[in-house]
Coordinates of C-alpha atoms in Angstrom, one line a residue:
M356 CA 0.1 0.1 0.0
N357 CA 1.8 3.4 -1.2
I358 CA 0.9 5.8 1.6
Q359 CA 3.6 8.4 1.8
R360 CA 4.1 11.9 4.0
F361 CA 4.7 15.0 2.6
T362 CA 6.3 18.1 4.8
A363 CA 6.1 21.6 4.0
P364 CA 5.7 25.1 5.4
T365 CA 2.7 25.6 3.8
A366 CA -0.5 23.2 3.2
R367 CA -0.4 24.4 -0.9
E368 CA 3.4 23.6 -1.0
A369 CA 2.6 20.1 0.8
L370 CA -0.5 19.5 -1.7
S371 CA 1.7 20.6 -4.4
K372 CA 4.8 17.7 -3.8
A373 CA 1.9 15.0 -3.2
R374 CA 0.4 16.0 -6.7
M375 CA 3.8 15.5 -7.9
T376 CA 4.0 12.1 -6.8
F377 CA 0.9 10.8 -7.3
G378 CA -0.4 12.8 -10.3
D379 CA -4.2 14.1 -10.7
G380 CA -5.4 10.9 -9.1
T381 CA -3.9 12.3 -5.4
L382 CA -5.9 11.0 -2.4
I383 CA -5.3 13.3 0.7
L384 CA -5.7 10.8 3.9
S385 CA -4.8 13.5 6.6
N386 CA -3.3 17.0 6.8
R387 CA -2.0 18.2 10.3
P388 CA 0.1 21.2 11.6
T389 CA 3.7 20.3 12.8
A390 CA 6.6 22.3 14.1
S391 CA 8.2 22.4 10.9
G392 CA 5.2 23.3 8.7
V393 CA 2.2 21.2 7.7
E394 CA 2.1 17.6 7.0
V395 CA 0.3 15.5 4.6
V396 CA -0.7 12.1 4.2
A397 CA -1.2 10.8 0.7
T398 CA -1.9 8.2 -1.6
G399 CA -3.0 7.6 -5.2
E400 CA -6.1 6.2 -6.9
E401 CA -4.3 3.4 -8.3
T402 CA -3.7 2.1 -4.8
L403 CA -7.7 1.3 -5.0
D404 CA -7.3 -1.3 -7.5
A405 CA -4.2 -3.1 -5.6
L406 CA -6.4 -2.9 -2.3
D407 CA -9.4 -4.5 -4.3
R408 CA -7.2 -7.3 -5.8
N409 CA -5.4 -7.7 -2.2
D410 CA -8.6 -7.8 -0.4
Q411 CA -10.7 -10.6 -2.5
Q412 CA -7.4 -12.7 -2.1
A413 CA -7.0 -12.2 1.6
R414 CA -10.6 -13.3 1.8
Q415 CA -9.9 -16.2 -0.4
G416 CA -7.3 -17.4 1.6
Q417 CA -9.3 -16.9 5.0
R418 CA -12.3 -19.0 3.7
Q419 CA -9.7 -21.7 2.5
L420 CA -8.2 -21.4 6.0
A421 CA -11.4 -21.7 7.8
A422 CA -12.2 -24.8 5.8
K423 CA -9.1 -26.7 7.0
T424 CA -9.0 -25.8 10.4
A425 CA -12.9 -26.4 11.1
P426 CA -12.7 -30.1 12.5
A427 CA -9.8 -29.2 14.6
L428 CA -11.9 -26.3 16.0
T429 CA -14.9 -28.2 16.6
A430 CA -12.9 -30.7 18.5
N431 CA -11.5 -28.0 20.7
P432 CA -13.8 -27.4 23.7
D433 CA -12.1 -23.6 23.4
S434 CA -13.5 -23.3 19.6
Q435 CA -15.7 -20.5 20.2
V436 CA -12.9 -18.4 22.3
I437 CA -10.5 -19.2 19.2
E438 CA -12.9 -18.3 16.8
D439 CA -13.9 -14.8 18.5
T440 CA -10.1 -13.9 18.5
A441 CA -9.7 -14.7 15.2
Q442 CA -12.7 -12.7 14.0
L443 CA -11.3 -9.7 16.4
A444 CA -7.7 -9.9 15.5
M445 CA -6.1 -6.9 13.8
S446 CA -4.6 -7.6 9.9
T447 CA -3.1 -5.3 7.8
L448 CA -5.7 -6.4 5.4
S449 CA -8.6 -5.4 7.6
F450 CA -7.1 -1.9 7.9
Q451 CA -6.5 -1.4 4.4
D452 CA -10.2 -2.7 3.9
Y453 CA -10.9 0.6 6.6
V454 CA -8.7 3.1 4.6
R455 CA -10.2 2.0 1.3
E456 CA -13.7 2.3 2.2
R457 CA -12.8 5.8 3.8
M458 CA -11.3 7.1 0.7
L459 CA -14.2 5.9 -1.4
R460 CA -16.7 7.8 0.7
K461 CA -15.0 10.8 0.6
R462 CA -14.4 10.7 -3.2
H463 CA -18.1 9.7 -3.4
E464 CA -19.2 12.7 -1.3
A465 CA -16.9 15.0 -3.6
I466 CA -18.6 14.1 -6.7
A467 CA -21.7 14.2 -5.5
A468 CA -21.2 17.8 -4.2
Q469 CA -20.2 19.0 -7.5
T470 CA -22.7 17.6 -9.5
A471 CA -25.8 18.1 -7.1
A472 CA -27.9 21.3 -8.3
P473 CA -27.7 24.1 -5.5
A474 CA -31.6 23.9 -5.0
M475 CA -31.8 20.2 -4.3
P476 CA -31.4 19.0 -0.8
E477 CA -28.1 17.2 0.1
R478 CA -27.9 13.5 -0.5
Q479 CA -27.9 11.5 2.6
E480 CA -25.4 8.8 2.7
R481 CA -26.1 5.2 3.3
P482 CA -24.5 4.3 6.7
A483 CA -21.5 1.9 6.8
A484 CA -22.1 -1.5 7.7
P485 CA -20.5 -1.6 11.4
R486 CA -16.9 -3.3 11.7
A487 CA -15.0 -5.0 14.3
P488 CA -13.0 -2.8 16.6
V489 CA -9.5 -2.2 14.9
P490 CA -6.1 -1.9 17.3
V491 CA -4.7 1.3 14.8
A492 CA -1.0 0.5 16.4
R493 CA -0.6 -3.2 15.9
A494 CA -2.0 -2.4 12.2
A495 CA 0.3 0.3 11.4
S496 CA 2.9 -2.0 12.9
L497 CA 2.3 -4.8 10.3
Q498 CA 2.7 -2.5 7.3
P499 CA 6.2 -1.5 6.9
G500 CA 7.5 1.8 6.6
I501 CA 4.4 3.2 8.1
A502 CA 4.0 5.0 11.1
P503 CA 1.1 4.5 13.6
I504 CA -2.0 6.8 12.7
Q505 CA -4.5 7.8 15.0
V506 CA -8.1 6.7 13.6
K507 CA -11.3 7.0 15.5
K508 CA -14.2 4.5 15.0
V509 CA -16.6 5.6 12.3
A510 CA -20.3 4.8 13.8
P511 CA -23.2 4.6 11.4
R512 CA -24.6 7.8 10.2
A513 CA -28.0 8.5 11.2
P514 CA -30.4 10.4 8.8
A515 CA -29.8 14.2 8.8
P516 CA -32.2 16.2 11.1
A517 CA -35.0 18.5 9.9
P518 CA -32.8 21.8 8.9
V519 CA -32.5 24.5 11.5
S520 CA -29.6 26.3 10.3
V521 CA -32.0 29.2 8.7
A522 CA -33.1 30.5 12.1
V523 CA -30.0 29.9 14.1
S524 CA -28.1 31.9 11.1
A525 CA -30.5 34.3 10.7
A526 CA -29.1 36.7 13.7
P527 CA -25.5 36.4 12.6
S528 CA -26.6 37.4 9.2
Q529 CA -28.7 40.2 9.9
G530 CA -25.9 41.6 12.7
I531 CA -23.1 41.5 9.6
V532 CA -25.8 43.3 7.6
D533 CA -26.4 46.3 10.2
E534 CA -22.6 46.5 10.6
L535 CA -21.9 46.9 7.0
Q536 CA -25.0 49.3 6.6
A537 CA -23.6 51.2 9.5
M538 CA -19.7 51.5 8.2
K539 CA -21.5 52.8 4.5
A540 CA -23.3 55.2 6.5
L541 CA -20.0 56.3 8.2
I542 CA -18.0 56.4 5.2
E543 CA -20.8 58.3 3.4
D544 CA -20.9 60.8 6.4
R545 CA -16.9 61.2 6.3
F546 CA -16.9 61.8 2.4
N547 CA -19.7 64.3 2.4
T548 CA -18.0 66.1 5.7
L549 CA -14.5 66.1 4.0
T550 CA -16.1 67.3 0.4
W551 CA -18.0 69.7 2.1
L552 CA -14.8 71.4 4.3
G553 CA -13.0 71.1 0.8
Q554 CA -15.6 73.2 -0.8
A555 CA -15.8 75.8 2.2
R556 CA -12.0 76.1 2.3
Q557 CA -12.1 76.9 -1.4
N558 CA -14.5 79.7 -0.4
P559 CA -13.0 82.0 2.1
I560 CA -16.5 83.9 2.5
H561 CA -17.9 80.7 3.8
A562 CA -14.8 79.8 6.0
N563 CA -15.0 83.3 7.5
L564 CA -18.6 82.9 8.2
M565 CA -18.4 79.7 9.9
L566 CA -15.7 80.8 12.3
K567 CA -17.6 83.6 13.2
L568 CA -20.7 81.5 14.0
I569 CA -18.6 79.4 16.1
R570 CA -16.7 81.8 17.9
S571 CA -20.1 83.7 18.8
G572 CA -21.3 80.1 20.5
Y573 CA -23.5 78.9 17.9
S574 CA -23.1 75.0 17.3
P575 CA -21.6 73.6 14.3
A576 CA -24.7 71.7 13.4
L577 CA -26.7 74.9 13.1
A578 CA -23.5 76.7 11.5
R579 CA -23.3 73.7 8.8
T580 CA -26.8 73.7 7.9
I581 CA -27.0 77.9 7.6
M582 CA -23.7 77.6 5.2
E583 CA -25.1 74.6 3.2
R584 CA -28.1 76.6 2.2
M585 CA -26.3 80.1 1.9
P586 CA -26.4 81.6 -2.2
E587 CA -22.9 80.9 -3.6
D588 CA -23.1 84.6 -5.3
L589 CA -23.2 86.3 -2.4
N590 CA -20.4 89.2 -1.2
A591 CA -18.9 89.5 2.3
A592 CA -21.4 92.1 3.3
A593 CA -24.6 90.5 1.6
A594 CA -23.4 87.0 3.0
T595 CA -23.3 88.5 6.6
H596 CA -26.8 90.1 6.1
W597 CA -28.2 87.0 4.9
V598 CA -26.7 84.9 7.7
I599 CA -28.3 87.4 10.3
E600 CA -31.4 87.3 8.3
V601 CA -31.7 83.6 8.8
L602 CA -31.0 83.6 12.4
T603 CA -33.4 86.3 13.2
R604 CA -36.3 84.5 11.1
N605 CA -35.6 81.1 12.8
L606 CA -35.6 82.9 16.4
R607 CA -39.3 82.4 17.6
T608 CA -40.7 84.8 20.0
D609 CA -43.6 86.3 20.9
A610 CA -43.4 89.9 19.4
G611 CA -46.4 89.2 17.4
S612 CA -48.6 89.0 20.4
S613 CA -49.2 90.7 23.8
A614 CA -46.6 90.8 26.5
I615 CA -46.8 87.9 28.8
H616 CA -47.8 90.2 31.8
D617 CA -50.5 91.8 29.5
E618 CA -51.9 88.5 28.4
G619 CA -52.1 86.8 31.8
G620 CA -52.7 83.1 32.9
T621 CA -51.2 80.8 35.3
Y622 CA -47.4 80.2 34.5
A623 CA -45.3 77.4 36.6
L624 CA -41.4 78.8 36.4
V625 CA -39.4 75.7 35.9
G626 CA -35.6 75.0 35.3
A627 CA -32.1 74.1 37.5
T628 CA -30.9 76.1 40.8
G629 CA -30.0 79.4 40.6
V630 CA -31.0 80.6 37.1
G631 CA -33.4 83.2 38.7
K632 CA -36.8 81.7 38.7
T633 CA -37.7 83.8 41.9
T634 CA -36.2 86.9 40.7
T635 CA -38.0 86.2 37.4
A636 CA -41.5 85.7 39.3
A637 CA -40.8 88.6 40.9
K638 CA -40.1 91.1 37.8
L639 CA -43.6 89.5 36.1
A640 CA -45.4 90.2 39.2
G641 CA -44.0 93.8 39.2
L642 CA -45.0 94.2 35.6
C643 CA -48.4 93.0 36.3
A644 CA -49.0 95.0 39.3
R645 CA -47.8 98.0 37.7
T646 CA -50.2 97.4 34.7
H647 CA -53.7 96.0 36.4
G648 CA -53.0 96.3 40.2
P649 CA -51.6 94.3 43.0
A650 CA -54.8 92.8 43.3
S651 CA -54.2 90.8 39.8
V652 CA -51.2 89.1 40.8
G653 CA -51.1 85.9 42.4
L654 CA -47.8 84.4 44.0
I655 CA -47.5 80.8 44.9
T656 CA -44.2 78.7 46.0
L657 CA -43.4 75.1 45.8
D658 CA -39.8 75.7 47.2
T659 CA -39.5 73.7 50.6
Y660 CA -36.3 72.5 50.1
R661 CA -34.4 75.7 49.9
V662 CA -33.3 77.5 52.8
G663 CA -35.0 81.0 52.8
A664 CA -37.2 80.4 49.5
H665 CA -40.4 81.2 51.1
E666 CA -38.7 84.2 52.6
Q667 CA -37.3 85.5 49.7
L668 CA -40.8 85.3 47.5
R669 CA -42.6 86.6 50.1
T670 CA -40.3 89.5 50.6
Y671 CA -40.4 90.4 46.9
G672 CA -44.3 90.3 47.6
R673 CA -44.3 92.9 50.4
M674 CA -42.5 95.3 48.0
L675 CA -45.3 94.7 45.3
G676 CA -48.2 94.6 47.7
V677 CA -48.8 91.0 46.8
V678 CA -49.4 88.1 48.8
A679 CA -47.3 85.1 48.3
H680 CA -49.0 81.5 49.3
L681 CA -47.0 78.5 50.3
A682 CA -47.8 74.8 48.7
H683 CA -46.7 71.7 50.0
D684 CA -48.4 69.4 48.1
R685 CA -50.9 68.9 45.0
A686 CA -53.9 69.2 47.2
A687 CA -52.8 72.6 48.6
L688 CA -51.9 73.7 45.2
Q689 CA -55.2 72.7 43.6
D690 CA -56.9 74.7 46.5
L691 CA -54.7 77.7 46.2
L692 CA -55.3 77.7 42.5
G693 CA -59.1 77.6 42.7
L694 CA -58.8 80.8 45.6
L695 CA -56.8 82.6 43.2
S696 CA -58.8 81.9 39.9
N697 CA -59.9 85.8 39.7
K698 CA -56.4 87.0 39.2
K699 CA -55.1 87.8 35.9
M700 CA -51.7 86.3 36.4
V701 CA -51.0 83.7 38.9
L702 CA -47.1 83.0 39.2
I703 CA -45.7 79.5 40.6
D704 CA -42.1 79.6 41.9
T705 CA -40.9 75.6 42.1
T706 CA -37.8 74.0 43.3
G707 CA -34.5 74.0 41.2
I708 CA -33.9 70.4 40.0
A709 CA -31.0 69.3 38.1
P710 CA -31.9 67.1 34.7
N711 CA -30.8 64.0 36.6
D712 CA -32.7 64.5 39.7
P713 CA -35.2 62.0 40.7
R714 CA -37.4 64.5 42.2
K715 CA -37.9 66.1 38.7
R716 CA -40.8 63.5 37.8
D717 CA -42.7 64.5 40.9
M718 CA -42.4 67.8 40.3
M719 CA -43.6 67.5 36.9
D720 CA -46.6 65.7 37.9
L721 CA -47.2 68.1 40.5
L722 CA -47.8 70.7 37.9
D723 CA -49.8 68.3 35.6
L724 CA -52.5 70.5 35.8
P725 CA -55.2 72.3 33.5
D726 CA -54.6 75.5 32.9
V727 CA -51.0 75.3 34.1
H728 CA -48.4 76.8 31.4
R729 CA -44.5 76.2 32.4
L730 CA -41.9 78.3 31.7
L731 CA -38.4 77.3 31.1
V732 CA -36.0 79.8 32.9
L733 CA -32.3 79.0 31.0
N734 CA -29.5 80.7 31.8
A735 CA -27.9 82.8 28.9
G736 CA -24.5 82.4 29.9
G737 CA -24.7 78.4 30.2
H738 CA -23.0 75.8 28.2
G739 CA -24.6 74.6 25.1
D740 CA -24.6 71.0 26.1
T741 CA -25.9 72.1 29.5
L742 CA -28.8 73.9 27.7
D743 CA -29.9 71.1 25.7
D744 CA -30.0 68.6 28.8
M745 CA -32.1 71.4 30.6
I746 CA -34.3 71.7 27.6
S747 CA -34.5 67.8 26.9
A748 CA -35.3 67.1 30.6
F749 CA -38.3 69.7 31.2
K750 CA -39.6 69.4 27.5
T751 CA -43.5 69.3 27.7
T752 CA -46.1 68.6 24.7
G753 CA -47.4 71.6 22.4
M754 CA -45.5 74.9 22.6
Q755 CA -42.7 75.3 24.8
Q756 CA -41.9 78.5 26.4
T757 CA -38.8 80.0 27.7
I758 CA -37.3 82.9 29.4
L759 CA -33.3 83.8 29.2
S760 CA -32.1 85.0 32.5
K761 CA -28.8 86.7 33.3
T762 CA -28.2 88.2 29.8
D763 CA -25.9 90.7 31.5
E764 CA -23.8 87.9 33.0
A765 CA -23.4 86.3 29.9
A766 CA -19.8 86.5 27.7
K767 CA -21.5 84.7 24.7
I768 CA -25.6 84.4 24.5
G769 CA -24.9 82.3 21.0
P770 CA -25.1 79.0 22.7
A771 CA -28.8 80.0 24.6
L772 CA -30.1 81.3 21.3
D773 CA -28.5 78.3 19.2
A774 CA -30.5 76.0 21.7
T775 CA -33.6 78.1 21.2
I776 CA -33.4 77.9 17.7
R777 CA -32.7 74.2 17.2
H778 CA -35.4 73.1 19.8
Q779 CA -37.8 75.7 18.1
L780 CA -38.6 77.3 21.4
V781 CA -40.8 80.4 21.8
L782 CA -38.8 83.1 23.9
R783 CA -41.3 85.7 25.9
G784 CA -38.7 87.7 27.5
V785 CA -35.0 88.3 28.9
T786 CA -33.8 89.6 31.8
T787 CA -30.7 91.9 32.1
G788 CA -30.3 92.4 35.8
Q789 CA -31.4 92.0 39.4
K790 CA -33.6 95.1 39.6
V791 CA -37.4 94.2 40.2
P792 CA -39.2 94.9 37.8
E793 CA -37.1 97.1 36.0
D794 CA -34.4 94.5 34.4
W795 CA -36.8 93.0 32.3
E796 CA -37.1 93.2 28.2
R797 CA -39.5 91.7 25.9
A798 CA -37.8 89.0 23.4
D799 CA -36.6 91.0 20.3
A800 CA -35.1 88.6 17.6
A801 CA -33.2 91.0 15.4
N802 CA -31.4 92.9 18.7
L803 CA -30.4 89.5 20.3
I804 CA -29.2 87.9 17.2
A805 CA -26.9 91.0 16.4
M806 CA -26.0 91.4 19.9
S807 CA -24.7 87.6 19.4
M808 CA -22.7 88.2 16.4
R809 CA -20.7 91.0 17.6
S810 CA -17.2 90.6 17.6
P811 CA -16.5 89.4 21.4
A812 CA -13.1 90.1 22.8
K813 CA -10.2 87.4 21.9
S814 CA -10.7 84.1 24.2
A815 CA -8.7 80.9 24.5
F816 CA -12.0 79.0 23.8
D817 CA -11.9 80.6 20.2
P818 CA -11.3 78.1 17.2
K819 CA -9.1 79.0 14.4
V820 CA -9.6 78.3 10.5
A821 CA -7.5 75.1 11.0
D822 CA -9.8 73.9 13.7
L823 CA -13.0 73.7 11.2
G824 CA -12.2 70.1 10.4
F825 CA -12.3 69.2 14.0
F826 CA -15.7 71.1 14.6
F827 CA -17.2 69.5 11.7
A828 CA -16.0 66.1 11.5
Q829 CA -18.8 64.8 13.7
S830 CA -21.3 67.3 13.4
S831 CA -25.0 66.3 11.7
P832 CA -27.2 68.9 9.8
M833 CA -30.2 69.6 11.3
Q834 CA -33.3 67.6 10.7
P835 CA -35.5 69.0 7.9
G836 CA -38.5 71.1 9.1
Q837 CA -36.6 72.7 12.2
F838 CA -34.5 75.1 10.2
H839 CA -35.8 77.7 7.4
A840 CA -33.5 79.6 5.5

């Protein structure tokens, strides 16, 4: 039996050596990695013919030997043991028969896989006839020049179970598709960003205006959206005027309606701690009392957490001639609202709460009453991300109204105006100081945008032209419908 080993650094080279020895009819018996590379054990197809001839001769010899020794074995009382021993004894012929059957089965599988149609189910193989266990080490030792080969006992194959691979492989396939889609979107976004930045750098007017917007505190998302919609045939002055007009048109205010203190109603001032809710409530109460009289205003505070909060609002009330009430729970608030229902304006001062404070949900549920409007008080000098968190935390259904406080303390009001524009808030007024009620102004979009676009003093936080790629690398344009050019 002509079986040889071939060792090479790679499997391809070992297979090439085997084919050079046995030709196109090479049969690979096994392959395994070794310390020196890959070892392949192979033989040729012509070996099968020799195996068939040797097998027939061996079977004929075994039958003749059994016929000659039958009388002797019958006379021997231990004949059954000897017969079993002879049947289970290992020989080179039985090992060759096992190898021949294994090679034939592999060859049939390869031919069936090549000729079968893709839509046809796999052909089930006929299970091999069970054979007596074979001591492999002894069989190899009987064949000269062949080292022992580890061969596992081959059990008859059972019919293939019902196909379930579709349901199992669906999730990994879908995961791969999702990853490819995400990678495609990322590549397209980066490519579009690089293309857009290249076009912007070629146009110095666009680059200068983008830099001015970023230095004024506007977000890269809003700045990029504006620049993408700006006409290309504008000079520097016309482009600047166009940008200011677009910002003014998208900043929503109550300029087309009555002032908040003339309109009246019930308002709950909400927001973070220290943004000026109590002072803002006192200013609105003072404006309403000045126009309609002290009896037209009602003051309620829910702030039982901060030390001296009730006393602060009560002090403002005494200055204005208005009584300030304290509500500890929802029932007390409902009773006070019923008591003050004849007032033109009722102002509710709430506890300052951070966006991630667990008490926020309780307070929002407390204010969920009919005809109670919420006024979100935002610090005009706050950071853009902080303002976004506050707006998202106190978001309400329908029209969301806001007041910008402490504009006199803000180095840049661009971040506050940017958040107001992107979240489509209605600006009802701004506070410009601590005086009650003098430091209050109605929201004028043109004045606020012009104030934000004034050239501020040089700052360590101001970007340079070379930094535009960093600012716009991960920014995405605003969603359609949020901005009007």
